[in-house]
Short mmCIF file of C-alpha atoms and ligand atoms in Angstrom, two decimals:
data_model
loop_
_atom_site.label_atom_id
_atom_site.label_comp_id
_atom_site.label_asym_id
_atom_site.label_seq_id
_atom_site.Cartn_x
_atom_site.Cartn_y
_atom_site.Cartn_z
CA MET A 1 -1.50 209.50 133.29
CA THR A 2 0.93 211.28 135.50
CA SER A 3 4.66 210.97 136.02
CA ARG A 4 4.82 213.73 138.56
CA ALA A 5 3.62 212.18 141.78
CA VAL A 6 0.19 213.44 142.87
CA LYS A 7 -0.10 214.66 146.47
CA PRO A 8 -2.49 212.69 148.58
CA CYS A 9 -4.54 215.72 149.25
CA HIS A 10 -4.99 216.16 145.36
CA GLN A 11 -6.06 212.61 144.72
CA TRP A 12 -9.63 213.45 144.99
CA PHE A 13 -9.38 215.48 141.75
CA ASN A 14 -8.10 212.44 139.81
CA GLN A 15 -11.05 210.37 141.02
CA ALA A 16 -13.62 213.00 140.38
CA ARG A 17 -13.63 213.12 136.36
CA PHE A 18 -16.52 215.46 136.26
CA GLY A 19 -17.07 219.08 137.45
CA LEU A 20 -19.29 222.05 136.94
CA PHE A 21 -17.86 225.47 135.57
CA ILE A 22 -20.25 228.54 136.34
CA HIS A 23 -19.80 231.71 134.55
CA TRP A 24 -22.09 234.27 136.25
CA GLY A 25 -21.75 238.11 136.64
CA LEU A 26 -23.15 241.45 135.27
CA TYR A 27 -22.67 240.28 131.75
CA SER A 28 -25.36 237.68 132.19
CA LEU A 29 -28.00 240.53 132.14
CA LEU A 30 -26.87 241.31 128.47
CA GLY A 31 -26.99 237.61 127.29
CA ARG A 32 -24.15 237.85 124.86
CA GLY A 33 -21.37 236.05 126.69
CA GLU A 34 -18.89 237.04 129.45
CA GLN A 35 -16.58 239.29 127.48
CA VAL A 36 -19.33 241.76 126.03
CA LEU A 37 -17.72 244.68 127.66
CA ILE A 38 -14.44 244.57 125.87
CA ARG A 39 -15.79 242.71 122.59
CA GLU A 40 -18.31 245.39 121.98
CA ARG A 41 -16.21 248.37 123.57
CA LEU A 42 -19.41 249.26 125.79
CA ASP A 43 -19.31 252.31 127.69
CA PRO A 44 -17.78 251.12 131.01
CA ALA A 45 -19.79 253.66 133.18
CA GLU A 46 -23.12 252.49 131.62
CA TYR A 47 -21.98 248.80 131.98
CA ALA A 48 -21.03 249.32 135.72
CA ARG A 49 -24.76 250.76 136.08
CA LEU A 50 -25.99 247.09 135.42
CA THR A 51 -25.22 246.48 139.27
CA ALA A 52 -28.72 248.19 139.70
CA ARG A 53 -30.27 245.44 137.91
CA PHE A 54 -28.32 242.56 139.12
CA THR A 55 -30.82 241.32 141.73
CA ALA A 56 -30.04 237.54 141.70
CA ARG A 57 -33.71 237.26 142.43
CA ARG A 58 -34.17 233.79 141.87
CA PHE A 59 -30.73 232.49 142.85
CA ASP A 60 -31.07 229.19 144.75
CA PRO A 61 -27.55 227.87 145.46
CA ASP A 62 -29.01 224.73 146.83
CA ALA A 63 -30.75 224.09 143.53
CA TRP A 64 -27.39 224.67 141.73
CA ALA A 65 -25.73 222.17 144.05
CA ARG A 66 -28.38 219.54 143.58
CA CYS A 67 -28.35 219.88 139.77
CA ALA A 68 -24.45 219.34 139.82
CA LYS A 69 -24.66 216.50 142.24
CA ASN A 70 -27.45 214.62 140.52
CA ALA A 71 -25.62 214.98 137.26
CA GLY A 72 -22.79 212.97 138.85
CA MET A 73 -20.38 215.94 139.28
CA LYS A 74 -17.97 215.97 142.10
CA TYR A 75 -16.97 219.63 142.12
CA ALA A 76 -17.73 223.08 140.77
CA VAL A 77 -15.83 226.28 140.06
CA LEU A 78 -17.61 229.60 140.20
CA THR A 79 -16.39 232.90 138.72
CA THR A 80 -15.87 235.01 141.76
CA LYS A 81 -14.68 237.88 139.39
CA HIS A 82 -14.34 237.74 135.69
CA HIS A 83 -12.40 240.04 133.42
CA ASP A 84 -15.03 242.80 133.88
CA GLY A 85 -13.87 243.29 137.55
CA PHE A 86 -17.24 242.76 139.18
CA CYS A 87 -17.08 240.59 142.30
CA LEU A 88 -19.83 238.15 143.37
CA PHE A 89 -18.03 238.25 146.74
CA ASP A 90 -17.64 240.81 149.62
CA SER A 91 -14.53 242.71 149.25
CA ALA A 92 -12.96 245.43 151.43
CA LEU A 93 -11.08 246.55 148.38
CA THR A 94 -13.83 247.65 146.32
CA ASP A 95 -17.49 248.45 146.12
CA TYR A 96 -17.97 246.94 142.86
CA THR A 97 -19.55 243.67 144.36
CA ALA A 98 -22.78 241.70 144.56
CA VAL A 99 -23.11 242.97 148.16
CA LYS A 100 -23.27 246.68 147.04
CA ALA A 101 -25.14 245.75 143.94
CA ALA A 102 -29.05 245.09 143.76
CA ALA A 103 -28.33 241.40 144.98
CA GLY A 104 -27.31 242.79 148.39
CA ARG A 105 -25.58 239.44 149.36
CA ASP A 106 -22.23 237.70 149.20
CA LEU A 107 -22.99 235.04 146.35
CA VAL A 108 -19.71 233.40 146.79
CA ALA A 109 -20.55 232.56 150.38
CA ASP A 110 -23.96 231.15 149.45
CA TYR A 111 -22.25 229.13 146.76
CA VAL A 112 -19.62 227.69 148.96
CA LYS A 113 -22.14 226.64 151.65
CA ALA A 114 -24.41 225.04 149.33
CA PHE A 115 -21.94 222.92 147.35
CA ARG A 116 -20.30 222.02 150.66
CA LYS A 117 -23.50 220.73 151.97
CA GLN A 118 -23.98 218.38 149.05
CA GLY A 119 -20.65 216.99 149.57
CA LEU A 120 -19.06 218.66 146.46
CA LYS A 121 -15.54 219.94 146.38
CA VAL A 122 -15.58 223.71 146.00
CA GLY A 123 -13.34 225.77 143.41
CA LEU A 124 -13.20 229.57 142.88
CA TYR A 125 -12.18 231.01 139.65
CA TYR A 126 -10.60 234.51 139.82
CA SER A 127 -9.41 236.59 136.80
CA LEU A 128 -6.11 238.49 137.07
CA ALA A 129 -7.32 240.52 134.08
CA ASP A 130 -9.45 243.57 135.27
CA LEU A 131 -10.71 245.57 132.41
CA ARG A 132 -11.28 248.78 134.59
CA PHE A 133 -7.61 249.37 135.33
CA PRO A 134 -5.50 251.21 132.68
CA ALA A 135 -2.49 249.73 134.29
CA TYR A 136 -3.78 246.37 133.28
CA TYR A 137 -3.39 247.32 129.55
CA LYS A 138 -0.31 249.45 130.04
CA GLY A 139 1.74 246.78 131.91
CA PRO A 140 4.58 247.18 134.33
CA GLN A 141 6.93 248.76 131.75
CA ARG A 142 4.70 251.58 130.81
CA ALA A 143 3.05 252.22 134.13
CA PRO A 144 5.37 250.76 136.89
CA ALA A 145 3.77 252.42 139.98
CA ALA A 146 0.11 251.91 138.77
CA PHE A 147 0.76 248.44 137.85
CA ALA A 148 2.39 247.65 141.25
CA GLU A 149 -0.79 249.02 142.91
CA TYR A 150 -2.80 246.85 140.72
CA ILE A 151 -0.89 243.74 141.82
CA ARG A 152 -1.23 244.71 145.39
CA PHE A 153 -5.16 244.84 144.68
CA LEU A 154 -5.21 241.38 143.06
CA HIS A 155 -3.21 239.82 145.62
CA ALA A 156 -5.21 241.21 148.33
CA GLN A 157 -8.50 239.93 146.79
CA VAL A 158 -7.04 236.57 146.44
CA ARG A 159 -6.15 236.66 150.13
CA GLU A 160 -9.91 237.64 150.81
CA LEU A 161 -11.04 234.43 148.87
CA CYS A 162 -8.57 232.29 150.71
CA THR A 163 -9.50 233.59 153.98
CA ASN A 164 -13.13 234.25 154.23
CA TYR A 165 -14.87 231.18 153.00
CA GLY A 166 -13.25 228.30 154.93
CA ARG A 167 -11.76 225.42 153.03
CA ILE A 168 -11.22 225.98 149.38
CA ASP A 169 -10.41 222.99 147.27
CA LEU A 170 -9.30 224.65 144.05
CA LEU A 171 -8.23 227.96 142.69
CA TRP A 172 -8.75 228.67 139.02
CA PHE A 173 -6.88 231.63 137.78
CA ASP A 174 -7.40 233.00 134.26
CA GLY A 175 -6.97 236.29 132.27
CA GLU A 176 -3.20 236.09 132.54
CA MET A 177 -2.71 237.48 129.02
CA PRO A 178 -0.86 239.38 128.00
CA HIS A 179 1.62 239.47 131.23
CA ASN A 180 4.00 236.92 132.22
CA SER A 181 4.29 235.29 135.63
CA GLU A 182 6.82 237.74 136.74
CA ALA A 183 4.66 240.69 136.22
CA TRP A 184 1.91 238.88 138.14
CA GLN A 185 4.26 238.18 140.86
CA ALA A 186 2.89 234.64 140.57
CA SER A 187 5.38 232.86 142.92
CA LYS A 188 4.53 235.12 145.72
CA LEU A 189 0.86 234.70 145.01
CA VAL A 190 1.12 230.96 144.99
CA ARG A 191 3.06 231.00 148.14
CA MET A 192 0.47 232.95 149.99
CA VAL A 193 -2.23 230.72 148.59
CA ARG A 194 -0.47 227.68 149.72
CA ARG A 195 0.11 229.20 153.11
CA LEU A 196 -3.66 229.86 153.62
CA GLN A 197 -4.94 226.73 151.99
CA PRO A 198 -2.37 224.10 152.17
CA HIS A 199 -4.48 221.47 150.50
CA ILE A 200 -5.59 223.53 147.45
CA LEU A 201 -5.05 222.72 143.78
CA ILE A 202 -3.83 225.54 141.75
CA ASN A 203 -4.50 225.64 137.84
CA ASN A 204 -1.83 226.80 135.52
CA ARG A 205 -2.98 230.02 134.20
CA LEU A 206 -0.40 232.34 135.95
CA GLY A 207 1.63 233.66 133.15
CA ALA A 208 0.95 234.23 129.46
CA HIS A 209 2.69 231.45 127.29
CA GLU A 210 4.06 229.86 130.30
CA ARG A 211 1.19 227.39 131.20
CA ALA A 212 3.22 224.34 130.96
CA GLY A 213 5.40 225.63 133.90
CA TRP A 214 2.65 226.32 136.42
CA GLY A 215 0.07 224.71 138.49
CA ASP A 216 -1.06 221.29 139.79
CA PHE A 217 -3.21 220.77 136.85
CA GLY A 218 -3.48 221.78 133.29
CA THR A 219 -6.55 223.41 131.74
CA PRO A 220 -6.85 222.56 128.02
CA GLU A 221 -9.68 224.72 126.78
CA HIS A 222 -12.39 223.57 124.14
CA THR A 223 -10.04 220.69 123.37
CA ILE A 224 -9.69 217.18 125.24
CA ALA A 225 -5.92 216.95 124.93
CA ALA A 226 -4.25 214.93 127.53
CA GLU A 227 -1.32 216.55 129.29
CA SER A 228 1.40 214.30 130.32
CA GLY A 229 3.17 214.62 133.61
CA ARG A 230 0.37 216.12 135.52
CA LEU A 231 -3.31 216.23 136.34
CA TRP A 232 -5.44 218.00 133.73
CA GLU A 233 -9.03 218.96 133.19
CA SER A 234 -10.58 220.01 129.86
CA CYS A 235 -12.83 223.10 130.34
CA GLN A 236 -15.88 222.87 127.81
CA VAL A 237 -18.80 224.99 126.87
CA SER A 238 -22.43 223.29 126.87
CA THR A 239 -23.35 225.55 123.98
CA TRP A 240 -20.80 227.29 121.67
CA ARG A 241 -17.78 229.12 122.59
CA LEU A 242 -19.12 231.61 124.98
CA TRP A 243 -19.02 230.85 128.74
CA GLY A 244 -21.46 233.46 130.11
CA TYR A 245 -25.25 233.25 129.24
CA ALA A 246 -25.98 233.75 125.57
CA ALA A 247 -29.78 234.31 125.09
CA GLY A 248 -31.07 232.18 122.36
CA GLU A 249 -28.15 230.04 122.06
CA ARG A 250 -28.10 226.39 120.86
CA TRP A 251 -27.34 223.58 123.21
CA ARG A 252 -24.99 220.65 122.67
CA PRO A 253 -27.07 217.45 122.91
CA ALA A 254 -26.78 215.31 125.98
CA GLY A 255 -25.01 212.47 123.89
CA LEU A 256 -22.24 214.83 122.87
CA LEU A 257 -21.70 216.31 126.49
CA LEU A 258 -21.54 212.80 127.78
CA ASP A 259 -19.12 211.64 125.05
CA MET A 260 -16.84 214.61 126.03
CA LEU A 261 -16.80 213.13 129.53
CA CYS A 262 -16.13 209.59 128.16
CA GLU A 263 -13.32 211.13 125.98
CA ALA A 264 -11.69 212.98 128.84
CA ALA A 265 -11.91 209.89 131.16
CA ALA A 266 -10.59 207.52 128.51
CA LYS A 267 -7.62 209.94 128.13
CA GLY A 268 -7.03 210.13 131.93
CA GLY A 269 -8.41 213.66 132.60
CA ASN A 270 -11.48 215.49 133.83
CA LEU A 271 -14.31 217.43 132.03
CA LEU A 272 -15.21 220.79 133.52
CA LEU A 273 -18.56 221.39 131.89
CA ASN A 274 -19.68 225.05 131.82
CA VAL A 275 -22.98 226.63 132.44
CA GLY A 276 -23.88 230.33 131.99
CA PRO A 277 -26.82 231.02 134.52
CA LYS A 278 -29.36 233.79 133.66
CA ALA A 279 -28.99 236.94 135.35
CA ASP A 280 -31.64 236.04 137.85
CA GLY A 281 -29.56 233.13 139.00
CA THR A 282 -31.28 230.31 137.49
CA PHE A 283 -29.76 227.51 135.23
CA PRO A 284 -31.23 227.64 131.71
CA ALA A 285 -33.77 224.85 131.30
CA PRO A 286 -32.07 222.92 128.54
CA PHE A 287 -28.93 222.63 130.66
CA VAL A 288 -30.87 221.26 133.61
CA LYS A 289 -32.51 218.69 131.27
CA ARG A 290 -29.35 217.42 129.89
CA MET A 291 -27.79 217.04 133.41
CA GLU A 292 -30.70 214.99 134.36
CA ARG A 293 -30.04 212.75 131.42
CA ILE A 294 -26.41 212.45 132.10
CA GLY A 295 -26.89 211.99 135.88
CA ALA A 296 -29.30 208.97 135.23
CA TRP A 297 -26.56 207.57 132.98
CA MET A 298 -23.91 208.06 135.62
CA LYS A 299 -25.88 206.31 138.34
CA ARG A 300 -25.77 203.13 136.25
CA HIS A 301 -22.29 203.63 134.44
CA GLY A 302 -20.31 205.87 136.78
CA GLU A 303 -18.02 202.95 137.69
CA ALA A 304 -16.57 203.06 134.35
CA ILE A 305 -15.82 206.98 134.73
CA TYR A 306 -14.76 207.87 138.25
CA GLY A 307 -11.23 207.13 139.34
CA SER A 308 -10.61 205.22 136.05
CA GLU A 309 -7.59 205.16 133.85
CA PRO A 310 -6.82 205.06 130.27
CA ALA A 311 -6.75 201.48 128.77
CA ALA A 312 -3.46 200.16 127.35
CA CYS A 313 -5.58 198.67 124.38
CA ASP A 314 -7.52 200.62 121.99
CA PHE A 315 -10.76 199.07 120.32
CA VAL A 316 -11.45 202.05 118.32
CA THR A 317 -13.95 200.23 115.96
CA HIS A 318 -16.41 200.44 118.84
CA GLY A 319 -15.55 203.51 120.74
CA ARG A 320 -13.79 204.38 123.85
CA GLN A 321 -12.26 202.39 126.85
CA THR A 322 -11.31 203.00 130.47
CA VAL A 323 -9.54 200.64 133.07
CA LYS A 324 -10.15 200.17 136.72
CA GLY A 325 -8.08 197.60 138.40
CA ASN A 326 -8.57 194.45 136.46
CA THR A 327 -11.81 195.59 134.73
CA LEU A 328 -11.84 197.02 131.11
CA TYR A 329 -14.88 199.10 130.35
CA LEU A 330 -16.08 199.48 126.85
CA LEU A 331 -17.88 202.72 126.21
CA ILE A 332 -19.50 201.78 123.01
CA ARG A 333 -20.49 204.58 120.75
CA PHE A 334 -22.48 202.93 118.09
CA TRP A 335 -24.23 199.72 118.61
CA PRO A 336 -22.96 196.73 116.80
CA GLY A 337 -25.91 194.42 117.18
CA PRO A 338 -25.88 190.98 118.63
CA GLU A 339 -21.96 190.51 118.77
CA VAL A 340 -18.88 192.53 119.91
CA HIS A 341 -15.53 191.50 118.43
CA LEU A 342 -12.38 192.68 120.06
CA ALA A 343 -8.92 191.98 118.51
CA GLY A 344 -5.51 192.42 120.24
CA LEU A 345 -6.38 191.71 124.03
CA LYS A 346 -3.76 189.72 125.50
CA THR A 347 -5.27 189.23 129.16
CA ARG A 348 -7.93 186.60 129.58
CA VAL A 349 -11.49 187.65 130.17
CA LEU A 350 -13.05 186.04 133.13
CA ARG A 351 -16.61 187.61 133.06
CA ALA A 352 -18.55 190.01 130.76
CA LYS A 353 -21.45 192.22 131.93
CA LEU A 354 -23.59 194.73 130.20
CA LEU A 355 -23.55 197.38 132.67
CA SER A 356 -26.47 199.13 131.08
CA THR A 357 -28.86 196.33 132.23
CA GLY A 358 -26.90 193.94 134.27
CA GLN A 359 -27.13 191.14 131.86
CA ARG A 360 -24.28 188.70 131.72
CA LEU A 361 -22.70 187.96 128.43
CA HIS A 362 -21.24 184.91 126.79
CA ILE A 363 -17.55 185.18 125.97
CA GLU A 364 -15.46 183.28 123.46
CA GLN A 365 -11.73 184.17 123.53
CA HIS A 366 -9.32 182.58 120.86
CA GLY A 367 -5.81 183.63 120.75
CA ASP A 368 -6.04 187.39 120.22
CA HIS A 369 -9.65 187.61 119.64
CA VAL A 370 -12.61 188.06 122.07
CA TYR A 371 -16.13 187.55 120.97
CA LEU A 372 -19.04 188.60 123.12
CA ARG A 373 -22.37 187.15 122.02
CA GLY A 374 -26.00 187.31 122.94
CA LEU A 375 -26.15 191.00 123.09
CA PRO A 376 -29.57 192.84 122.41
CA ARG A 377 -29.96 194.02 118.78
CA LYS A 378 -31.00 197.48 119.87
CA ALA A 379 -28.70 199.64 121.84
CA PRO A 380 -29.67 199.22 125.52
CA ASP A 381 -28.72 202.70 126.42
CA PRO A 382 -29.55 205.48 123.93
CA LEU A 383 -26.57 207.69 125.09
CA CYS A 384 -23.81 205.26 125.41
CA THR A 385 -23.78 201.54 126.35
CA VAL A 386 -21.11 200.18 128.47
CA ILE A 387 -19.66 196.56 128.83
CA ALA A 388 -17.55 195.57 131.78
CA LEU A 389 -14.88 192.98 131.18
CA ALA A 390 -13.48 191.45 134.41
CA CYS A 391 -10.03 190.15 133.26
CA LYS A 392 -7.40 187.94 134.78
CA GLY A 393 -4.89 190.54 135.55
CA LYS A 394 -4.57 194.26 134.32
CA PRO A 395 -5.89 194.34 130.61
CA LYS A 396 -2.97 194.37 128.30
CA PRO A 397 -2.56 194.49 124.62
CA CYS A 398 -0.91 191.46 122.85
CA ASP A 399 2.41 192.11 121.09
CA TRP A 400 1.20 193.61 117.72
CA ALA A 401 -1.61 195.51 119.15
CA GLN A 402 0.96 197.62 121.19
CA HIS A 403 2.00 199.39 118.00
CA GLY A 404 -0.37 201.79 116.15
CA VAL A 405 -1.63 200.66 112.85
CA TRP A 406 0.57 203.26 110.91
CA GLU A 407 3.67 202.39 112.62
CA GLY A 408 4.91 199.96 109.91
CA ASP A 409 5.33 196.34 111.04
CA PRO A 410 7.75 196.14 113.91
CA THR A 411 6.62 192.63 115.02
CA GLY A 412 6.33 191.11 111.56
CA ARG A 413 2.80 190.16 112.40
CA LEU A 414 1.20 192.34 109.67
CA ALA A 415 2.96 190.63 106.99
CA GLU A 416 2.04 187.45 108.50
CA TRP A 417 -1.55 188.16 108.71
CA LEU A 418 -1.64 189.16 105.00
CA GLU A 419 0.32 186.11 103.87
CA GLY A 420 -1.93 183.69 105.90
C1 GLC B 1 -11.09 232.06 128.12
C2 GLC B 1 -11.93 233.12 128.12
C3 GLC B 1 -12.61 233.53 129.33
C4 GLC B 1 -13.19 232.22 130.01
C5 GLC B 1 -12.12 231.10 130.04
C6 GLC B 1 -12.50 229.79 130.54
O1 GLC B 1 -9.89 232.22 128.77
O2 GLC B 1 -11.28 234.36 127.65
O3 GLC B 1 -13.65 234.39 129.10
O4 GLC B 1 -13.53 232.49 131.28
O5 GLC B 1 -11.79 231.07 128.84
O6 GLC B 1 -11.56 228.90 130.60
#
């Protein structure tokens, strides 16, 4: 997965595989996603008056943390301030905060406390873009003095986040477009953050078009693309495209959400799955229902996900796979019936178990072929069935299986197979 050595204090991230992204703010009152202010060119003064209606009346941070924990998530990331500039935290630099809004409380403090209590790692999202400042649009060339003032404001707010809430495990910057890291004074910002929170993981969004150069981990968005050379996490919505609450939105089925997690794990990364809570502070019921189903699955099958690595062999005709130590996990997408046939595994299989039920399976291994027999006719788990193969050594492909099907015939075995 990574060629750059992962610091010991960052190892938890590589074990975690599954986290919760939470987009919550004034925009949740309007129910058309997190960017409604700019996308619909709303009257900024009128938008700011939403603070009077942002009561967070039913916000129960313990319920959020329990939902995440029971789903099998190991960490969370909350939008402390999105592009609209409204802060869920108490800030000495602005009154545009949840404390001064109808909510009357520091929601970040409540979140941190509740998630910590459940043993989850705590992440804070902070947007560098703040749509209320003309300097943000004009940039350092057109408005040097105002932009410098704006940067001082941002850095000071990040200092507050890194000072007032105890240990923070992860910082998730966003909104760096259209400015580069020099404009954001990103090196200075990162130095300050690391001084205040030496263990922290920082993401890569600190300069437009420079993502590869920054951060402890990559953040592919709406895609599950492995990044080579460093940790990564795919952030994904549980609905469609928008991150903030969207009233009446359709939800992705539990099976699809779980498959995204399996895909991320099979590629060596994490899934940061988003929820847009309602303005009152509750998670939408369809999300909670899906998390319960995924949580039940994770209880039985979590060993195939947490701390796993990508497998060197690919049995694409059945689904995905991960590896941990000498165990190969087959994450079967579609149920093949009473027999599973794997071609191309070099390592000997010692034991096979249907993780979903605990049933031991009969193994026949001849040359490059493995046959697992005696499986139930119907898929034992409706979301995704997992088979664990304990191997004699780390599972490795045989010679010919190290090459992609469309790479020609470097070992001469394809022609041999055809000619018999
Ligand atoms: C995009 C969106 C932003 C969202 C983020 C999450 O950058 O512009 O609204 O918060 O994705 O990754």
